[in-house]
Amino acid sequence: MTNSCIFCRIVEGSLPATFVYQDESVVAFEDRNPQAPTHILVVPRLHVATLADATASHEPLLGRILFAAARIARERGLASGYRAVINNGEWGGQTVFHVHLHLMGGRQFHWPPG
Ligand code: 5GP
Ligand code: ZN
């Protein structure tokens, strides 16, 4: 955990966020700049900067992030579908360097993304 990481600060409670899900390894909260009617960030409590930094020891945690996203989507009634995205590194469009999954729904998405 690092003080300069905004998602670590949200996880520890020193920065406010609208939480929608929490368990022992993962939290989820509303994105502050939503790009869809539902835009939730699913974030591991453990600081891992990028997906590329994940090691074999993080494999169960990565599964938990995906499973939490599916659970939240089900609870939100996103039965028509949704987008689950992890931006990785500069060219992947990552701006916050603490791994997070964007769960986006409530509108039609297109492929390829921009
Ligand atoms: P990235 O570009 O790294 O994949 O996504 C970072 C996301 O975090 C963006 O969608 C941005 O709106 C969101 N974000 C950045 N800072 C904060 C914050 O302090 N609170 C919340 N709730 N979301 C944030
Ligand atoms: Zn962090």
Coordinates of C-alpha atoms and ligand atoms in Angstrom, one line a residue:
M1 CA 0.0 0.0 0.0
T2 CA 1.3 3.5 -0.8
N3 CA -0.1 6.8 0.4
S4 CA 0.2 8.4 -3.0
C5 CA -2.0 5.8 -4.6
I6 CA -5.6 7.1 -4.8
F7 CA -7.1 3.6 -5.0
C8 CA -5.1 2.5 -1.9
R9 CA -6.5 5.6 -0.1
I10 CA -10.1 4.7 -1.2
V11 CA -9.5 1.1 0.0
E12 CA -8.3 2.2 3.4
G13 CA -11.1 4.8 3.7
S14 CA -9.0 8.0 3.7
L15 CA -10.5 9.1 0.4
P16 CA -14.3 9.0 0.0
A17 CA -16.0 6.8 -2.6
T18 CA -19.5 5.3 -3.2
F19 CA -18.9 1.6 -2.5
V20 CA -21.2 -0.9 -4.1
Y21 CA -19.4 -4.1 -3.0
Q22 CA -16.7 -5.2 -0.5
D23 CA -15.2 -8.5 0.5
E24 CA -11.9 -9.5 2.1
S25 CA -9.9 -9.1 -1.0
V26 CA -11.9 -6.8 -3.4
V27 CA -13.8 -3.5 -3.2
A28 CA -16.0 -1.9 -5.9
F29 CA -17.1 1.7 -6.1
E30 CA -18.6 4.1 -8.6
D31 CA -16.3 5.7 -11.1
R32 CA -16.2 9.5 -10.4
N33 CA -16.4 10.2 -14.2
P34 CA -18.9 7.6 -15.5
Q35 CA -18.8 6.7 -19.2
A36 CA -22.0 4.6 -19.0
P37 CA -25.1 4.5 -16.8
T38 CA -23.4 1.9 -14.8
H39 CA -19.6 2.5 -14.4
I40 CA -18.1 0.7 -11.4
L41 CA -14.4 0.1 -10.6
V42 CA -13.6 -3.3 -9.1
V43 CA -10.3 -3.0 -7.2
P44 CA -8.1 -5.4 -5.3
R45 CA -7.4 -4.3 -1.7
L46 CA -3.7 -5.3 -2.4
H47 CA -1.7 -2.7 -4.4
V48 CA -0.6 -4.2 -7.7
A49 CA 0.2 -1.4 -10.1
T50 CA -0.7 -3.0 -13.4
L51 CA -1.9 -6.3 -14.8
A52 CA 1.6 -6.7 -16.2
D53 CA 3.0 -6.6 -12.6
A54 CA 0.8 -9.5 -11.5
T55 CA 2.6 -12.7 -10.6
A56 CA 1.5 -16.2 -10.1
S57 CA 0.7 -15.4 -6.4
H58 CA -1.9 -12.9 -7.7
E59 CA -3.8 -15.4 -9.8
P60 CA -6.6 -16.2 -7.3
L61 CA -7.0 -12.4 -6.7
L62 CA -7.5 -11.8 -10.4
G63 CA -10.1 -14.4 -10.5
R64 CA -11.9 -12.8 -7.6
I65 CA -11.9 -9.4 -9.4
L66 CA -13.7 -11.0 -12.4
F67 CA -16.1 -13.0 -10.2
A68 CA -17.0 -9.9 -8.2
A69 CA -17.7 -8.0 -11.5
A70 CA -20.0 -10.8 -12.7
R71 CA -21.8 -10.8 -9.3
I72 CA -22.3 -7.0 -9.3
A73 CA -23.5 -7.1 -12.9
R74 CA -26.1 -9.7 -11.9
E75 CA -27.2 -7.7 -8.9
R76 CA -27.5 -4.6 -11.1
G77 CA -29.7 -6.5 -13.5
L78 CA -27.3 -6.0 -16.5
A79 CA -28.9 -8.9 -18.2
S80 CA -28.6 -7.4 -21.7
G81 CA -24.8 -7.4 -21.3
Y82 CA -22.0 -5.3 -20.1
R83 CA -18.3 -4.5 -20.7
A84 CA -15.5 -5.5 -18.4
V85 CA -12.2 -3.8 -19.1
I86 CA -8.8 -3.6 -17.6
N87 CA -6.6 -0.9 -19.2
N88 CA -2.9 -1.8 -18.9
G89 CA -0.1 0.6 -19.1
E90 CA 0.3 3.8 -21.1
W91 CA -0.9 2.5 -24.5
G92 CA -3.7 0.6 -22.8
G93 CA -5.0 3.9 -21.5
Q94 CA -4.3 3.3 -17.8
T95 CA -4.2 6.4 -15.7
V96 CA -4.4 5.0 -12.2
F97 CA -1.6 2.6 -11.5
H98 CA -3.5 0.3 -9.1
V99 CA -5.1 -2.6 -11.0
H100 CA -8.8 -2.1 -11.5
L101 CA -11.5 -3.5 -13.7
H102 CA -14.1 -1.2 -15.3
L103 CA -17.6 -2.7 -15.1
M104 CA -19.7 -0.7 -17.6
G105 CA -23.3 -1.3 -18.5
G106 CA -26.7 0.2 -19.3
R107 CA -25.9 1.1 -22.9
Q108 CA -24.7 -0.5 -26.2
F109 CA -21.0 -0.8 -26.5
H110 CA -19.1 -1.1 -29.8
W111 CA -16.1 -3.0 -31.1
P112 CA -13.3 -2.2 -31.6
P113 CA -13.0 0.3 -28.7
G114 CA -11.2 3.6 -29.3
Ligands
5GP1 P1 -7.9 4.0 -16.0 O1 -7.8 5.1 -17.0 O2 -6.7 3.9 -15.1 O3 -8.2 2.6 -16.6 O4 -9.1 4.3 -15.1 C1 -9.1 5.1 -14.0 C2 -10.5 5.5 -13.6 O5 -10.5 5.9 -12.3 C3 -11.1 6.6 -14.5 O6 -12.3 6.0 -15.1 C4 -11.4 7.7 -13.5 O7 -12.6 8.4 -13.8 C5 -11.4 7.0 -12.2 N1 -11.0 7.7 -11.1 C6 -9.8 8.5 -11.0 N2 -9.7 9.0 -9.8 C7 -10.8 8.6 -9.1 C8 -11.3 8.9 -7.7 O8 -10.6 9.6 -6.9 N3 -12.5 8.4 -7.4 C9 -13.2 7.6 -8.2 N4 -14.3 7.1 -7.7 N5 -12.8 7.3 -9.5 C10 -11.6 7.8 -9.9
ZN2 ZN -2.7 1.3 -4.7

